[in-house]
PDB file of C-alpha atoms in Angstrom:
ATOM      1  CA  PRO Z 250     -20.801 -16.973 -26.183  1.00 70.00           C
ATOM      2  CA  GLU Z 251     -21.595 -18.748 -22.906  1.00 91.00           C
ATOM      3  CA  ALA Z 252     -18.148 -17.901 -21.497  1.00 91.00           C
ATOM      4  CA  ALA Z 253     -18.565 -14.241 -22.404  1.00 94.00           C
ATOM      5  CA  VAL Z 254     -21.958 -14.116 -20.706  1.00 95.00           C
ATOM      6  CA  LYS Z 255     -20.535 -15.744 -17.572  1.00 95.00           C
ATOM      7  CA  ALA Z 256     -17.592 -13.318 -17.528  1.00 96.00           C
ATOM      8  CA  THR Z 257     -19.943 -10.352 -17.875  1.00 96.00           C
ATOM      9  CA  ALA Z 258     -22.124 -11.689 -15.071  1.00 96.00           C
ATOM     10  CA  VAL Z 259     -19.113 -12.089 -12.789  1.00 96.00           C
ATOM     11  CA  LEU Z 260     -18.024  -8.541 -13.623  1.00 96.00           C
ATOM     12  CA  LYS Z 261     -21.489  -7.282 -12.690  1.00 96.00           C
ATOM     13  CA  LEU Z 262     -21.279  -9.212  -9.421  1.00 96.00           C
ATOM     14  CA  VAL Z 263     -17.938  -7.546  -8.662  1.00 96.00           C
ATOM     15  CA  HIS Z 264     -19.627  -4.198  -9.202  1.00 96.00           C
ATOM     16  CA  LEU Z 265     -22.445  -5.152  -6.839  1.00 96.00           C
ATOM     17  CA  GLN Z 266     -19.936  -6.432  -4.306  1.00 95.00           C
ATOM     18  CA  MET Z 267     -18.444  -2.944  -4.143  1.00 93.00           C
ATOM     19  CA  PHE Z 268     -21.837  -1.767  -2.875  1.00 94.00           C
ATOM     20  CA  GLY Z 269     -21.748  -4.312  -0.050  1.00 93.00           C
ATOM     21  CA  TYR Z 270     -23.542  -7.316  -1.538  1.00 94.00           C
ATOM     22  CA  SER Z 271     -21.988 -10.732  -1.000  1.00 91.00           C
ATOM     23  CA  MET Z 272     -20.445 -12.731  -3.849  1.00 90.00           C
ATOM     24  CA  ALA Z 273     -19.932 -15.861  -1.746  1.00 88.00           C
ATOM     25  CA  ALA Z 274     -22.506 -17.909  -3.652  1.00 91.00           C
ATOM     26  CA  SER Z 275     -20.787 -17.292  -6.979  1.00 92.00           C
ATOM     27  CA  SER Z 276     -17.216 -18.166  -6.039  1.00 93.00           C
ATOM     28  CA  PHE Z 277     -17.187 -21.299  -8.210  1.00 94.00           C
ATOM     29  CA  HIS Z 278     -18.192 -19.200 -11.220  1.00 95.00           C
ATOM     30  CA  VAL Z 279     -15.269 -16.907 -10.471  1.00 95.00           C
ATOM     31  CA  VAL Z 280     -12.948 -19.929 -10.638  1.00 95.00           C
ATOM     32  CA  GLU Z 281     -14.475 -20.935 -13.977  1.00 95.00           C
ATOM     33  CA  VAL Z 282     -13.905 -17.468 -15.462  1.00 96.00           C
ATOM     34  CA  LEU Z 283     -10.415 -17.333 -13.958  1.00 93.00           C
ATOM     35  CA  SER Z 284      -9.437 -20.540 -15.721  1.00 94.00           C
ATOM     36  CA  ARG Z 285     -10.424 -19.357 -19.215  1.00 93.00           C
ATOM     37  CA  SER Z 286      -7.620 -18.841 -21.707  1.00 91.00           C
ATOM     38  CA  GLU Z 287      -8.908 -15.542 -23.116  1.00 93.00           C
ATOM     39  CA  PHE Z 288      -7.173 -12.546 -21.597  1.00 93.00           C
ATOM     40  CA  ALA Z 289     -10.342 -10.503 -21.041  1.00 94.00           C
ATOM     41  CA  HIS Z 290     -12.070 -13.345 -19.189  1.00 95.00           C
ATOM     42  CA  LYS Z 291      -8.996 -14.237 -17.147  1.00 95.00           C
ATOM     43  CA  ARG Z 292      -8.593 -10.577 -16.124  1.00 96.00           C
ATOM     44  CA  ILE Z 293     -12.201 -10.447 -14.921  1.00 96.00           C
ATOM     45  CA  GLY Z 294     -11.727 -13.711 -13.025  1.00 96.00           C
ATOM     46  CA  TYR Z 295      -8.601 -12.500 -11.268  1.00 96.00           C
ATOM     47  CA  LEU Z 296     -10.263  -9.180 -10.411  1.00 95.00           C
ATOM     48  CA  ALA Z 297     -13.247 -11.001  -8.935  1.00 96.00           C
ATOM     49  CA  ALA Z 298     -10.982 -13.346  -6.981  1.00 95.00           C
ATOM     50  CA  MET Z 299      -8.984 -10.442  -5.560  1.00 94.00           C
ATOM     51  CA  GLN Z 300     -12.148  -8.618  -4.546  1.00 93.00           C
ATOM     52  CA  SER Z 301     -14.199 -11.475  -3.151  1.00 92.00           C
ATOM     53  CA  PHE Z 302     -11.915 -14.323  -2.031  1.00 92.00           C
ATOM     54  CA  SER Z 303     -10.506 -14.478   1.458  1.00 89.00           C
ATOM     55  CA  PRO Z 304      -8.281 -17.068   3.136  1.00 86.00           C
ATOM     56  CA  THR Z 305     -11.420 -18.892   4.283  1.00 88.00           C
ATOM     57  CA  THR Z 306     -13.010 -19.213   0.830  1.00 89.00           C
ATOM     58  CA  ASP Z 307     -13.853 -22.843   0.106  1.00 88.00           C
ATOM     59  CA  VAL Z 308     -12.903 -22.890  -3.576  1.00 91.00           C
ATOM     60  CA  LEU Z 309      -9.464 -21.389  -3.015  1.00 90.00           C
ATOM     61  CA  LEU Z 310      -7.856 -24.817  -3.240  1.00 88.00           C
ATOM     62  CA  LEU Z 311      -9.313 -25.225  -6.724  1.00 89.00           C
ATOM     63  CA  CYS Z 312      -7.300 -22.193  -7.826  1.00 91.00           C
ATOM     64  CA  THR Z 313      -3.928 -23.668  -6.853  1.00 91.00           C
ATOM     65  CA  ASN Z 314      -3.287 -25.425 -10.158  1.00 92.00           C
ATOM     66  CA  GLN Z 315      -4.446 -22.385 -12.119  1.00 94.00           C
ATOM     67  CA  PHE Z 316      -2.049 -20.166 -10.192  1.00 94.00           C
ATOM     68  CA  LYS Z 317       0.818 -22.557 -10.863  1.00 94.00           C
ATOM     69  CA  LYS Z 318      -0.113 -22.815 -14.533  1.00 95.00           C
ATOM     70  CA  ASP Z 319      -0.287 -19.034 -14.982  1.00 94.00           C
ATOM     71  CA  LEU Z 320       2.921 -18.415 -13.044  1.00 93.00           C
ATOM     72  CA  ASN Z 321       4.780 -20.802 -15.345  1.00 92.00           C
ATOM     73  CA  SER Z 322       3.003 -19.840 -18.558  1.00 90.00           C
ATOM     74  CA  GLY Z 323       5.648 -17.447 -19.824  1.00 85.00           C
ATOM     75  CA  ARG Z 324       2.991 -14.888 -20.765  1.00 90.00           C
ATOM     76  CA  LEU Z 325       3.557 -11.564 -19.057  1.00 91.00           C
ATOM     77  CA  THR Z 326      -0.135 -10.820 -18.558  1.00 92.00           C
ATOM     78  CA  ASP Z 327      -1.034 -14.205 -17.067  1.00 93.00           C
ATOM     79  CA  CYS Z 328       1.951 -14.182 -14.764  1.00 93.00           C
ATOM     80  CA  SER Z 329       1.379 -10.647 -13.495  1.00 93.00           C
ATOM     81  CA  GLN Z 330      -2.314 -11.258 -12.853  1.00 94.00           C
ATOM     82  CA  ALA Z 331      -1.557 -14.449 -10.942  1.00 94.00           C
ATOM     83  CA  LEU Z 332       1.088 -12.713  -8.831  1.00 94.00           C
ATOM     84  CA  GLY Z 333      -1.218  -9.820  -8.005  1.00 93.00           C
ATOM     85  CA  CYS Z 334      -4.065 -12.074  -6.999  1.00 94.00           C
ATOM     86  CA  LEU Z 335      -1.824 -14.443  -5.084  1.00 93.00           C
ATOM     87  CA  ALA Z 336      -0.425 -11.545  -3.045  1.00 92.00           C
ATOM     88  CA  LYS Z 337      -3.949 -10.550  -2.049  1.00 93.00           C
ATOM     89  CA  ILE Z 338      -5.467 -13.927  -1.123  1.00 92.00           C
ATOM     90  CA  VAL Z 339      -2.537 -16.186  -0.190  1.00 91.00           C
ATOM     91  CA  THR Z 340      -2.962 -18.724   2.597  1.00 91.00           C
ATOM     92  CA  GLU Z 341      -0.340 -20.903   4.232  1.00 92.00           C
ATOM     93  CA  GLU Z 342      -1.256 -23.896   2.057  1.00 92.00           C
ATOM     94  CA  LEU Z 343      -1.396 -21.880  -1.143  1.00 92.00           C
ATOM     95  CA  GLY Z 344       1.909 -20.213  -0.298  1.00 91.00           C
ATOM     96  CA  ARG Z 345       3.558 -23.569   0.283  1.00 93.00           C
ATOM     97  CA  GLU Z 346       2.310 -24.862  -3.063  1.00 93.00           C
ATOM     98  CA  CYS Z 347       3.343 -21.800  -5.090  1.00 93.00           C
ATOM     99  CA  ALA Z 348       6.539 -20.801  -3.263  1.00 93.00           C
ATOM    100  CA  THR Z 349       8.936 -22.456  -5.701  1.00 93.00           C
ATOM    101  CA  ASP Z 350       7.145 -20.947  -8.711  1.00 93.00           C
ATOM    102  CA  VAL Z 351       7.169 -17.458  -7.202  1.00 92.00           C
ATOM    103  CA  SER Z 352      10.803 -17.688  -6.117  1.00 92.00           C
ATOM    104  CA  SER Z 353      11.828 -18.778  -9.613  1.00 91.00           C
ATOM    105  CA  LEU Z 354      10.221 -15.603 -10.959  1.00 90.00           C
ATOM    106  CA  LEU Z 355      12.650 -13.504  -8.899  1.00 88.00           C
ATOM    107  CA  SER Z 356      15.289 -14.294 -11.499  1.00 89.00           C
ATOM    108  CA  SER Z 357      12.985 -13.661 -14.463  1.00 87.00           C
ATOM    109  CA  PRO Z 358      14.555 -11.799 -17.380  1.00 88.00           C
ATOM    110  CA  ARG Z 359      11.519  -9.495 -17.407  1.00 89.00           C
ATOM    111  CA  ALA Z 360      11.903  -6.585 -15.022  1.00 89.00           C
ATOM    112  CA  TYR Z 361       8.127  -6.158 -14.697  1.00 88.00           C
ATOM    113  CA  ILE Z 362       7.746  -9.688 -13.318  1.00 89.00           C
ATOM    114  CA  ARG Z 363      10.675  -9.307 -10.910  1.00 86.00           C
ATOM    115  CA  LYS Z 364       9.146  -6.058  -9.662  1.00 87.00           C
ATOM    116  CA  LYS Z 365       5.742  -7.676  -9.051  1.00 83.00           C
TER     117      LYS Z 365
END
């Protein structure tokens, strides 16, 4: 139940961020929701990361392992969410770390992943 409450709170913060309020103080909570295994929570986490993270966000380095894990997971939903978020918030360091994983997805048997 605590994870669901945190995911709902992050979703509400994303909504408030669309009205111009800052989410900078809750970026670590976004990383926590992003790293959950449940699809609904992970989707909220990736949405919040895409909306609120920038190349200067401090906790972006904490997401590197999660990106790599989701890119190599084999699950279509995890992989596509990671690719979408990575395209939006990539930095030079993050790109260097995930380049081999992303390039290996270019030869994926799934057309949806290759397209992303």
